[in-house]
Amino acid sequence: MSEDAGAAGVPGAHAHHDNSPPALHIPTEQEKRQATVQEDAYPISPRRHTSTPNPFSRRNTSIDIDDYFTGPRDTSKHSKWPLFMQLHGSILPKMIVPLLVVAAWATLVTVLSKKVPGVNLGISSILLTVTGFVVGLGLSFRSSTAYERYAEGRKYWSQLIFACQGLGRVFWLHAVEREGSSKKDLLAKLTAMNLIVAFAVSLKHKLRFEPYTYYEDLSELVEHLDTFARAATEEHTIKPKVGLFKAVGENLGLSFAASNPRKLMKKAQSPLGNLPLEILCYLTAYVDELALNGQLPIPMQQTSAYNQLQALNDVLVGTERVLNTPLPIAYAIAISQITWIYVFLLPFQLFLELDWITIPATVAASYIILGIFFIGHEVENPFGNDVNDLPLDLFCQQIVQDMETIAARPKPRISEWVEHPKNKVLYPHSESGYSVWEQRPESAIRNALRNRPHAGFEKLDEKGIKEAHTV
């Protein structure tokens, strides 16, 4: 019993061991997460350590070797290497195996033509001109459609951030806290703002075909909600693991090593529902409650809240459209076949003029052609975990910080910032503060306003004369 008391830091627990230092109590993970009434934690972010990175942090800026193959890329990190020497974000890792295959093929064609008597596999290069235009047209179409999908995904997430900021302002600034129920209304506001974050995080996981709720940055945001995803998570609590062979194969772009991204959804034993849509239903119910209780007294405030909810729904439907309607498979197969046929015909057409240089020339030409082809394939789905995909984790963290910023202070009163003595109402033409101008007559204020354009014009004129003299 004394040992337990000593481990817990109870005074007198080491009465029989005066010379031994007191035992250091290391709290368990459960104790760290246990909420108390004295807890000084901000309720908007229930988890302090999540898998969502902080885009504004300067810590841990070194890049691990896995970061060269997995993503998305952390845009807050800066590289001083020239672009043509950078590997992080390059398509080169996924082109290693294809380029080795092309190099082996070019070597085979060249060696047979040089070393085997009576064998000359070289042909006229006229085929380069004829097929090059078709291949270029196909690659251009492939790249343009892929980037269009990438740009659409980027626009939808910027629209999401805009709608979250607007809805957060409505909840925090416009929703009135009723007298006698201010604490209850305050906690309801924070809960609703948590749901705004939960919508963004759940949308991120949905777009990555992660249909459950056991993810570290999502579980504590939605565990109190009655949703299909939470019910399915209770039946499917084992997180899938990726083997070494599959991980290496996916990093190298080997199609036979890639898993079906919808594998978890196909193996579900119960309905998964649509978690972002269900969260929208909870948010809509909250807005309805605010309107019925008179907490949004101005009709325009109610309209603004419902418009922001509709914007969130538009983002949900739009991102699902980008995800579920890729380039038609007929186009994808045809462009892939045409590109590879062109690459495999290169050694035959280059041998007559380049001889042994055919091998490196074929590899260099293949790098250019296949590079464009692979880039189009990688950016086609902008919501995944590739290096060049959209940094959805950073977007979600930005929304978290936006909600925390909005809720950091109560609704500001006009008198607090308008009548502040440091409010220089006519800056930069006057250094006088609000209190000074308040003591002056209204005619003096209007005269100052009337003369302000002339004063600004004279300053610009003087600046132009000084610049002319310096020249």
Tab-separated table of C-alpha atoms in Angstrom:
chain	number	residue	atom	x	y	z
A	1	MET	CA	0.000	0.000	0.000
A	2	SER	CA	2.856	2.351	0.797
A	3	GLU	CA	4.392	1.698	-2.577
A	4	ASP	CA	1.178	2.659	-4.326
A	5	ALA	CA	0.911	5.775	-2.258
A	6	GLY	CA	4.494	6.670	-3.006
A	7	ALA	CA	3.959	6.170	-6.724
A	8	ALA	CA	1.004	8.476	-6.544
A	9	GLY	CA	3.013	11.129	-4.794
A	10	VAL	CA	1.172	10.978	-1.443
A	11	PRO	CA	3.104	12.726	1.395
A	12	GLY	CA	4.586	10.383	3.905
A	13	ALA	CA	4.635	7.439	1.581
A	14	HIS	CA	8.423	7.144	1.995
A	15	ALA	CA	8.506	7.403	5.756
A	16	HIS	CA	10.614	4.282	6.017
A	17	HIS	CA	12.975	5.358	3.221
A	18	ASP	CA	14.030	8.887	4.166
A	19	ASN	CA	17.180	8.761	2.060
A	20	SER	CA	15.476	7.599	-1.141
A	21	PRO	CA	14.121	10.201	-3.535
A	22	PRO	CA	10.366	10.350	-4.047
A	23	ALA	CA	9.060	8.299	-6.941
A	24	LEU	CA	8.198	10.266	-10.055
A	25	HIS	CA	4.617	9.775	-11.075
A	26	ILE	CA	4.190	9.398	-14.820
A	27	PRO	CA	0.526	9.794	-15.692
A	28	THR	CA	-1.012	7.152	-17.893
A	29	GLU	CA	-2.615	7.974	-21.212
A	30	GLN	CA	-6.047	7.522	-19.661
A	31	GLU	CA	-5.198	10.000	-16.879
A	32	LYS	CA	-3.957	12.513	-19.436
A	33	ARG	CA	-7.227	12.363	-21.350
A	34	GLN	CA	-9.522	12.324	-18.307
A	35	ALA	CA	-11.484	15.568	-18.180
A	36	THR	CA	-11.828	17.413	-14.880
A	37	VAL	CA	-13.565	20.578	-13.824
A	38	GLN	CA	-10.162	22.198	-13.239
A	39	GLU	CA	-8.944	21.311	-16.738
A	40	ASP	CA	-7.383	24.325	-18.441
A	41	ALA	CA	-7.770	22.899	-21.947
A	42	TYR	CA	-9.486	24.728	-24.757
A	43	PRO	CA	-12.573	22.781	-25.789
A	44	ILE	CA	-12.425	23.491	-29.530
A	45	SER	CA	-9.548	21.042	-30.068
A	46	PRO	CA	-10.286	17.945	-27.981
A	47	ARG	CA	-7.002	16.254	-28.982
A	48	ARG	CA	-3.737	18.091	-28.538
A	49	HIS	CA	-1.763	15.477	-30.473
A	50	THR	CA	-3.456	14.464	-33.685
A	51	SER	CA	-2.272	13.095	-36.970
A	52	THR	CA	-3.143	16.368	-38.622
A	53	PRO	CA	0.097	18.368	-38.950
A	54	ASN	CA	0.393	21.981	-37.987
A	55	PRO	CA	1.097	24.100	-41.081
A	56	PHE	CA	2.479	26.929	-38.952
A	57	SER	CA	4.915	24.890	-36.887
A	58	ARG	CA	8.657	25.314	-37.341
A	59	ARG	CA	9.461	22.116	-35.482
A	60	ASN	CA	10.369	18.804	-37.072
A	61	THR	CA	11.167	20.334	-40.416
A	62	SER	CA	13.528	17.547	-41.461
A	63	ILE	CA	12.196	15.256	-44.156
A	64	ASP	CA	12.135	11.523	-43.484
A	65	ILE	CA	12.993	9.122	-46.297
A	66	ASP	CA	9.355	7.986	-46.447
A	67	ASP	CA	8.306	11.554	-47.192
A	68	TYR	CA	9.893	11.271	-50.617
A	69	PHE	CA	7.341	8.638	-51.571
A	70	THR	CA	4.266	9.437	-49.494
A	71	GLY	CA	2.450	12.676	-49.055
A	72	PRO	CA	0.912	15.067	-49.464
A	73	ARG	CA	3.878	17.382	-49.443
A	74	ASP	CA	4.167	19.783	-46.514
A	75	THR	CA	3.954	23.175	-48.203
A	76	SER	CA	5.316	24.915	-45.111
A	77	LYS	CA	8.763	23.400	-45.734
A	78	HIS	CA	11.198	25.177	-48.001
A	79	SER	CA	13.943	23.681	-50.128
A	80	LYS	CA	16.899	25.697	-51.373
A	81	TRP	CA	17.776	23.191	-54.058
A	82	PRO	CA	17.039	24.198	-57.671
A	83	LEU	CA	13.864	22.647	-59.005
A	84	PHE	CA	15.647	20.392	-61.491
A	85	MET	CA	17.669	18.874	-58.613
A	86	GLN	CA	14.789	18.293	-56.199
A	87	LEU	CA	13.595	14.730	-55.630
A	88	HIS	CA	10.841	15.404	-53.094
A	89	GLY	CA	7.674	15.769	-55.122
A	90	SER	CA	9.327	14.485	-58.288
A	91	ILE	CA	7.778	11.704	-60.327
A	92	LEU	CA	11.183	10.032	-60.661
A	93	PRO	CA	10.748	7.408	-57.875
A	94	LYS	CA	7.737	5.950	-59.669
A	95	MET	CA	9.625	5.916	-62.968
A	96	ILE	CA	12.574	3.848	-61.795
A	97	VAL	CA	11.107	0.484	-62.800
A	98	PRO	CA	9.649	1.677	-66.154
A	99	LEU	CA	12.962	3.318	-67.103
A	100	LEU	CA	14.870	0.143	-66.212
A	101	VAL	CA	12.527	-1.833	-68.461
A	102	VAL	CA	13.024	0.658	-71.298
A	103	ALA	CA	16.780	0.612	-70.801
A	104	ALA	CA	16.823	-3.199	-70.949
A	105	TRP	CA	14.687	-3.162	-74.088
A	106	ALA	CA	16.882	-0.572	-75.805
A	107	THR	CA	19.995	-2.549	-74.831
A	108	LEU	CA	18.531	-5.750	-76.274
A	109	VAL	CA	17.651	-4.093	-79.593
A	110	THR	CA	21.055	-2.403	-79.856
A	111	VAL	CA	23.098	-5.493	-78.936
A	112	LEU	CA	21.196	-7.708	-81.366
A	113	SER	CA	21.695	-5.174	-84.164
A	114	LYS	CA	25.412	-4.770	-83.413
A	115	LYS	CA	26.564	-8.238	-82.411
A	116	VAL	CA	24.370	-10.696	-84.302
A	117	PRO	CA	25.503	-11.089	-87.926
A	118	GLY	CA	22.865	-10.279	-90.508
A	119	VAL	CA	20.530	-8.676	-87.962
A	120	ASN	CA	19.777	-4.989	-88.249
A	121	LEU	CA	16.635	-3.919	-86.417
A	122	GLY	CA	16.982	-0.245	-87.336
A	123	ILE	CA	14.161	1.353	-89.310
A	124	SER	CA	13.459	4.745	-90.754
A	125	SER	CA	12.723	7.492	-88.245
A	126	ILE	CA	9.754	8.745	-90.267
A	127	LEU	CA	7.538	6.898	-87.812
A	128	LEU	CA	8.733	9.278	-85.074
A	129	THR	CA	7.211	12.198	-86.919
A	130	VAL	CA	3.970	10.410	-87.756
A	131	THR	CA	3.260	8.957	-84.320
A	132	GLY	CA	4.880	11.735	-82.293
A	133	PHE	CA	2.057	14.149	-83.019
A	134	VAL	CA	-0.596	11.635	-81.921
A	135	VAL	CA	1.300	10.784	-78.730
A	136	GLY	CA	1.790	14.467	-77.933
A	137	LEU	CA	-1.902	15.135	-78.473
A	138	GLY	CA	-2.886	12.250	-76.204
A	139	LEU	CA	-0.487	13.257	-73.436
A	140	SER	CA	-1.673	16.854	-73.653
A	141	PHE	CA	-5.287	15.737	-73.291
A	142	ARG	CA	-4.363	13.474	-70.384
A	143	SER	CA	-2.429	16.185	-68.543
A	144	SER	CA	-5.047	18.903	-69.081
A	145	THR	CA	-7.939	16.759	-67.837
A	146	ALA	CA	-5.921	15.594	-64.822
A	147	TYR	CA	-4.941	19.126	-63.835
A	148	GLU	CA	-8.518	20.292	-64.329
A	149	ARG	CA	-9.614	17.754	-61.713
A	150	TYR	CA	-6.778	18.881	-59.424
A	151	ALA	CA	-7.826	22.514	-59.809
A	152	GLU	CA	-11.455	21.646	-59.104
A	153	GLY	CA	-10.468	19.864	-55.907
A	154	ARG	CA	-8.432	22.865	-54.827
A	155	LYS	CA	-11.349	25.216	-55.471
A	156	TYR	CA	-13.761	23.045	-53.519
A	157	TRP	CA	-11.498	22.982	-50.475
A	158	SER	CA	-10.998	26.729	-50.564
A	159	GLN	CA	-14.790	27.017	-50.757
A	160	LEU	CA	-15.001	24.684	-47.757
A	161	ILE	CA	-12.643	26.857	-45.704
A	162	PHE	CA	-14.673	29.947	-46.674
A	163	ALA	CA	-17.961	28.317	-45.631
A	164	CYS	CA	-16.497	27.044	-42.335
A	165	GLN	CA	-15.239	30.511	-41.447
A	166	GLY	CA	-18.626	32.049	-42.254
A	167	LEU	CA	-20.584	29.445	-40.304
A	168	GLY	CA	-18.214	29.737	-37.354
A	169	ARG	CA	-18.744	33.510	-37.253
A	170	VAL	CA	-22.520	33.046	-37.327
A	171	PHE	CA	-22.410	30.605	-34.416
A	172	TRP	CA	-20.012	32.627	-32.279
A	173	LEU	CA	-20.917	36.234	-33.051
A	174	HIS	CA	-24.573	36.212	-34.135
A	175	ALA	CA	-26.051	33.472	-31.940
A	176	VAL	CA	-27.301	35.151	-28.767
A	177	GLU	CA	-26.560	33.553	-25.415
A	178	ARG	CA	-29.838	33.638	-23.498
A	179	GLU	CA	-30.009	35.047	-20.004
A	180	GLY	CA	-30.005	32.246	-17.471
A	181	SER	CA	-28.723	29.724	-20.024
A	182	SER	CA	-25.523	31.428	-21.092
A	183	LYS	CA	-23.242	28.558	-20.038
A	184	LYS	CA	-25.438	25.994	-21.792
A	185	ASP	CA	-25.581	28.116	-24.929
A	186	LEU	CA	-21.808	28.655	-24.804
A	187	LEU	CA	-21.130	24.922	-24.674
A	188	ALA	CA	-23.625	24.383	-27.488
A	189	LYS	CA	-21.729	26.909	-29.610
A	190	LEU	CA	-18.451	25.129	-28.983
A	191	THR	CA	-20.033	21.784	-29.805
A	192	ALA	CA	-21.375	23.145	-33.084
A	193	MET	CA	-17.983	24.607	-33.976
A	194	ASN	CA	-16.450	21.215	-33.220
A	195	LEU	CA	-18.896	19.741	-35.725
A	196	ILE	CA	-17.660	22.189	-38.350
A	197	VAL	CA	-14.167	20.793	-37.832
A	198	ALA	CA	-15.569	17.260	-37.804
A	199	PHE	CA	-17.242	17.846	-41.169
A	200	ALA	CA	-13.946	18.853	-42.781
A	201	VAL	CA	-11.986	15.990	-41.215
A	202	SER	CA	-14.645	13.400	-42.066
A	203	LEU	CA	-14.772	14.690	-45.641
A	204	LYS	CA	-10.996	14.232	-45.881
A	205	HIS	CA	-11.273	10.618	-44.750
A	206	LYS	CA	-14.240	9.942	-47.003
A	207	LEU	CA	-12.342	11.202	-50.045
A	208	ARG	CA	-9.492	8.840	-49.096
A	209	PHE	CA	-11.882	5.872	-48.808
A	210	GLU	CA	-11.516	5.701	-45.031
A	211	PRO	CA	-15.122	5.106	-43.944
A	212	TYR	CA	-14.733	4.516	-40.195
A	213	THR	CA	-14.278	6.796	-37.195
A	214	TYR	CA	-11.277	5.282	-35.361
A	215	TYR	CA	-8.862	7.742	-36.975
A	216	GLU	CA	-6.966	9.796	-34.421
A	217	ASP	CA	-8.055	13.210	-35.703
A	218	LEU	CA	-11.719	12.218	-36.014
A	219	SER	CA	-12.709	9.781	-33.265
A	220	GLU	CA	-13.142	12.263	-30.411
A	221	LEU	CA	-14.993	14.753	-32.610
A	222	VAL	CA	-17.817	12.363	-33.537
A	223	GLU	CA	-17.886	9.661	-30.849
A	224	HIS	CA	-20.901	11.329	-29.216
A	225	LEU	CA	-22.919	11.297	-32.457
A	226	ASP	CA	-25.257	8.522	-33.511
A	227	THR	CA	-23.965	7.762	-37.009
A	228	PHE	CA	-23.683	4.734	-39.260
A	229	ALA	CA	-19.900	5.113	-39.406
A	230	ARG	CA	-19.569	4.948	-35.619
A	231	ALA	CA	-21.775	1.857	-35.452
A	232	ALA	CA	-19.715	0.204	-38.186
A	233	THR	CA	-16.487	1.144	-36.398
A	234	GLU	CA	-17.589	-0.743	-33.285
A	235	GLU	CA	-17.797	-3.898	-35.429
A	236	HIS	CA	-14.577	-3.198	-37.342
A	237	THR	CA	-12.003	-1.998	-34.838
A	238	ILE	CA	-8.910	-3.505	-36.466
A	239	LYS	CA	-6.961	-1.021	-38.542
A	240	PRO	CA	-5.545	-2.462	-41.781
A	241	LYS	CA	-1.779	-2.883	-42.024
A	242	VAL	CA	0.315	-2.504	-45.156
A	243	GLY	CA	3.016	-5.114	-45.771
A	244	LEU	CA	6.582	-4.273	-46.771
A	245	PHE	CA	6.267	-5.651	-50.298
A	246	LYS	CA	3.054	-3.751	-50.942
A	247	ALA	CA	4.445	-0.519	-49.491
A	248	VAL	CA	7.613	-0.696	-51.622
A	249	GLY	CA	5.608	-1.610	-54.696
A	250	GLU	CA	3.208	1.281	-54.244
A	251	ASN	CA	6.095	3.715	-53.725
A	252	LEU	CA	7.666	2.517	-56.965
A	253	GLY	CA	4.374	2.850	-58.838
A	254	LEU	CA	3.905	-0.879	-59.515
A	255	SER	CA	0.272	-1.401	-60.436
A	256	PHE	CA	0.164	-5.054	-59.329
A	257	ALA	CA	1.241	-4.015	-55.816
A	258	ALA	CA	-1.389	-1.293	-55.447
A	259	SER	CA	-4.390	-2.089	-53.273
A	260	ASN	CA	-7.958	-1.389	-54.183
A	261	PRO	CA	-8.631	1.983	-52.505
A	262	ARG	CA	-12.244	0.938	-51.859
A	263	LYS	CA	-11.178	-2.265	-50.116
A	264	LEU	CA	-12.373	-1.177	-46.669
A	265	MET	CA	-15.739	-0.120	-48.021
A	266	LYS	CA	-16.267	-3.410	-49.854
A	267	LYS	CA	-15.451	-5.447	-46.744
A	268	ALA	CA	-17.892	-3.553	-44.521
A	269	GLN	CA	-20.285	-5.807	-42.592
A	270	SER	CA	-22.844	-3.057	-41.960
A	271	PRO	CA	-23.991	0.171	-43.634
A	272	LEU	CA	-21.310	2.877	-43.570
A	273	GLY	CA	-23.632	5.773	-44.289
A	274	ASN	CA	-22.261	9.153	-45.293
A	275	LEU	CA	-20.554	10.693	-42.265
A	276	PRO	CA	-20.099	14.258	-43.627
A	277	LEU	CA	-23.759	14.327	-44.646
A	278	GLU	CA	-24.853	13.070	-41.233
A	279	ILE	CA	-22.771	15.780	-39.548
A	280	LEU	CA	-24.496	18.325	-41.796
A	281	CYS	CA	-27.825	17.052	-40.483
A	282	TYR	CA	-26.692	17.725	-36.903
A	283	LEU	CA	-25.515	21.216	-37.865
A	284	THR	CA	-28.817	21.924	-39.607
A	285	ALA	CA	-30.709	20.816	-36.492
A	286	TYR	CA	-28.613	23.219	-34.414
A	287	VAL	CA	-29.351	26.133	-36.746
A	288	ASP	CA	-33.051	25.258	-36.606
A	289	GLU	CA	-32.852	25.320	-32.819
A	290	LEU	CA	-31.163	28.723	-32.867
A	291	ALA	CA	-33.902	30.097	-35.109
A	292	LEU	CA	-36.754	28.639	-33.026
A	293	ASN	CA	-35.251	29.909	-29.749
A	294	GLY	CA	-34.787	33.405	-31.121
A	295	GLN	CA	-31.005	33.216	-30.794
A	296	LEU	CA	-30.651	34.447	-34.372
A	297	PRO	CA	-33.010	37.426	-34.143
A	298	ILE	CA	-32.166	38.963	-37.526
A	299	PRO	CA	-33.543	37.039	-40.549
A	300	MET	CA	-30.383	37.740	-42.535
A	301	GLN	CA	-28.380	35.874	-39.899
A	302	GLN	CA	-30.570	32.819	-40.342
A	303	THR	CA	-30.244	33.103	-44.106
A	304	SER	CA	-26.477	33.345	-43.809
A	305	ALA	CA	-26.312	30.219	-41.653
A	306	TYR	CA	-28.433	28.180	-44.047
A	307	ASN	CA	-26.466	29.449	-47.034
A	308	GLN	CA	-23.214	28.320	-45.423
A	309	LEU	CA	-24.719	24.904	-44.738
A	310	GLN	CA	-25.745	24.699	-48.381
A	311	ALA	CA	-22.196	25.654	-49.376
A	312	LEU	CA	-20.874	22.760	-47.272
A	313	ASN	CA	-23.282	20.428	-49.021
A	314	ASP	CA	-22.130	21.747	-52.408
A	315	VAL	CA	-18.535	21.006	-51.443
A	316	LEU	CA	-19.470	17.479	-50.379
A	317	VAL	CA	-21.251	16.728	-53.654
A	318	GLY	CA	-18.614	18.445	-55.780
A	319	THR	CA	-15.658	16.625	-54.262
A	320	GLU	CA	-17.496	13.309	-54.597
A	321	ARG	CA	-18.066	14.110	-58.282
A	322	VAL	CA	-14.356	14.752	-58.808
A	323	LEU	CA	-13.485	11.546	-56.968
A	324	ASN	CA	-16.014	9.216	-58.594
A	325	THR	CA	-15.907	10.417	-62.208
A	326	PRO	CA	-12.351	9.937	-63.477
A	327	LEU	CA	-11.253	10.039	-67.093
A	328	PRO	CA	-13.282	7.438	-69.071
A	329	ILE	CA	-11.427	4.146	-69.041
A	330	ALA	CA	-11.385	3.928	-72.841
A	331	TYR	CA	-9.376	7.158	-73.040
A	332	ALA	CA	-7.053	6.068	-70.235
A	333	ILE	CA	-6.311	2.671	-71.811
A	334	ALA	CA	-5.826	4.081	-75.316
A	335	ILE	CA	-3.462	6.840	-74.183
A	336	SER	CA	-1.466	4.373	-72.072
A	337	GLN	CA	-1.127	1.897	-74.950
A	338	ILE	CA	-0.185	4.560	-77.485
A	339	THR	CA	2.468	5.993	-75.166
A	340	TRP	CA	4.110	2.640	-74.439
A	341	ILE	CA	4.065	1.570	-78.097
A	342	TYR	CA	5.794	4.817	-79.029
A	343	VAL	CA	8.424	4.299	-76.314
A	344	PHE	CA	9.146	0.697	-77.337
A	345	LEU	CA	9.531	1.722	-80.986
A	346	LEU	CA	12.149	4.358	-80.153
A	347	PRO	CA	15.253	2.068	-80.226
A	348	PHE	CA	14.405	0.769	-83.709
A	349	GLN	CA	14.106	4.291	-85.097
A	350	LEU	CA	17.185	5.721	-83.372
A	351	PHE	CA	19.680	2.906	-84.007
A	352	LEU	CA	20.599	3.778	-87.609
A	353	GLU	CA	21.777	7.259	-86.651
A	354	LEU	CA	22.875	6.933	-83.016
A	355	ASP	CA	24.414	3.451	-82.861
A	356	TRP	CA	25.375	2.697	-79.218
A	357	ILE	CA	24.022	6.092	-78.162
A	358	THR	CA	20.596	4.599	-78.845
A	359	ILE	CA	20.461	3.224	-75.278
A	360	PRO	CA	20.903	6.474	-73.295
A	361	ALA	CA	18.937	8.423	-75.912
A	362	THR	CA	15.985	6.062	-75.567
A	363	VAL	CA	16.092	6.318	-71.779
A	364	ALA	CA	16.220	10.136	-71.919
A	365	ALA	CA	13.348	10.367	-74.413
A	366	SER	CA	11.316	7.873	-72.377
A	367	TYR	CA	11.850	9.914	-69.224
A	368	ILE	CA	10.337	12.956	-70.931
A	369	ILE	CA	7.377	11.106	-72.415
A	370	LEU	CA	6.597	8.816	-69.493
A	371	GLY	CA	7.150	11.659	-67.014
A	372	ILE	CA	4.263	13.639	-68.473
A	373	PHE	CA	2.159	10.473	-68.601
A	374	PHE	CA	2.825	9.556	-64.951
A	375	ILE	CA	2.237	13.103	-63.711
A	376	GLY	CA	-1.219	13.077	-65.273
A	377	HIS	CA	-1.944	9.778	-63.545
A	378	GLU	CA	-0.762	11.034	-60.142
A	379	VAL	CA	-2.654	14.337	-60.021
A	380	GLU	CA	-5.854	12.859	-61.441
A	381	ASN	CA	-7.076	12.127	-57.907
A	382	PRO	CA	-6.106	15.206	-55.850
A	383	PHE	CA	-7.434	13.838	-52.548
A	384	GLY	CA	-5.091	10.887	-51.998
A	385	ASN	CA	-1.813	10.419	-50.152
A	386	ASP	CA	0.600	10.973	-53.030
A	387	VAL	CA	3.251	13.646	-52.668
A	388	ASN	CA	1.604	15.932	-55.213
A	389	ASP	CA	-1.930	15.596	-53.869
A	390	LEU	CA	-3.704	18.403	-52.075
A	391	PRO	CA	-2.517	18.860	-48.452
A	392	LEU	CA	-5.900	18.072	-46.923
A	393	ASP	CA	-4.358	17.634	-43.458
A	394	LEU	CA	-3.088	21.202	-43.565
A	395	PHE	CA	-6.468	22.458	-44.775
A	396	CYS	CA	-8.196	20.726	-41.864
A	397	GLN	CA	-5.678	22.150	-39.414
A	398	GLN	CA	-6.311	25.604	-40.839
A	399	ILE	CA	-10.025	25.172	-40.165
A	400	VAL	CA	-9.229	24.065	-36.597
A	401	GLN	CA	-7.153	27.175	-36.024
A	402	ASP	CA	-9.803	29.369	-37.645
A	403	MET	CA	-12.418	28.060	-35.212
A	404	GLU	CA	-10.054	28.570	-32.283
A	405	THR	CA	-9.300	32.108	-33.434
A	406	ILE	CA	-12.991	32.995	-33.766
A	407	ALA	CA	-13.838	31.582	-30.335
A	408	ALA	CA	-10.777	32.980	-28.568
A	409	ARG	CA	-12.577	36.166	-27.528
A	410	PRO	CA	-16.207	37.093	-26.884
A	411	LYS	CA	-18.118	39.191	-29.377
A	412	PRO	CA	-16.339	42.573	-29.405
A	413	ARG	CA	-18.307	45.620	-28.333
A	414	ILE	CA	-18.079	48.624	-30.623
A	415	SER	CA	-17.122	50.926	-27.779
A	416	GLU	CA	-14.085	48.757	-26.975
A	417	TRP	CA	-12.333	49.360	-30.274
A	418	VAL	CA	-13.980	52.438	-31.753
A	419	GLU	CA	-13.510	54.588	-28.661
A	420	HIS	CA	-10.065	53.219	-27.885
A	421	PRO	CA	-7.525	56.038	-27.267
A	422	LYS	CA	-5.091	54.434	-29.745
A	423	ASN	CA	-7.661	54.482	-32.527
A	424	LYS	CA	-6.175	57.016	-34.964
A	425	VAL	CA	-9.285	57.677	-36.980
A	426	LEU	CA	-7.576	59.908	-39.601
A	427	TYR	CA	-4.284	58.038	-39.860
A	428	PRO	CA	-1.880	58.604	-41.628
A	429	HIS	CA	-2.859	62.267	-42.054
A	430	SER	CA	-3.336	62.749	-38.321
A	431	GLU	CA	-1.682	61.069	-35.347
A	432	SER	CA	-4.464	62.174	-32.982
A	433	GLY	CA	-6.503	59.437	-31.336
A	434	TYR	CA	-10.249	59.032	-30.935
A	435	SER	CA	-10.392	60.888	-27.620
A	436	VAL	CA	-8.760	63.967	-29.186
A	437	TRP	CA	-11.137	64.093	-32.156
A	438	GLU	CA	-14.117	63.444	-29.879
A	439	GLN	CA	-13.434	66.718	-28.099
A	440	ARG	CA	-13.345	68.696	-31.343
A	441	PRO	CA	-16.477	70.012	-33.060
A	442	GLU	CA	-18.045	68.089	-35.916
A	443	SER	CA	-17.154	70.892	-38.341
A	444	ALA	CA	-13.451	70.362	-37.593
A	445	ILE	CA	-13.745	66.656	-38.393
A	446	ARG	CA	-15.498	67.365	-41.686
A	447	ASN	CA	-12.935	70.025	-42.621
A	448	ALA	CA	-10.165	67.497	-41.979
A	449	LEU	CA	-11.955	64.994	-44.180
A	450	ARG	CA	-12.363	67.612	-46.894
A	451	ASN	CA	-8.666	68.517	-46.818
A	452	ARG	CA	-7.429	64.908	-46.581
A	453	PRO	CA	-7.404	64.206	-50.355
A	454	HIS	CA	-5.344	67.376	-50.967
A	455	ALA	CA	-2.880	66.411	-48.236
A	456	GLY	CA	-2.514	62.941	-49.748
A	457	PHE	CA	-1.986	64.370	-53.218
A	458	GLU	CA	0.716	66.756	-51.944
A	459	LYS	CA	2.555	63.880	-50.255
A	460	LEU	CA	2.485	61.857	-53.460
A	461	ASP	CA	3.740	64.886	-55.400
A	462	GLU	CA	6.614	65.416	-52.963
A	463	LYS	CA	7.514	61.719	-53.177
A	464	GLY	CA	7.590	61.894	-56.963
A	465	ILE	CA	9.897	64.933	-56.902
A	466	LYS	CA	12.302	63.188	-54.517
A	467	GLU	CA	12.396	60.087	-56.721
A	468	ALA	CA	13.070	62.238	-59.781
A	469	HIS	CA	16.023	63.896	-58.010
A	470	THR	CA	17.471	60.533	-56.967
A	471	VAL	CA	17.340	59.318	-60.570
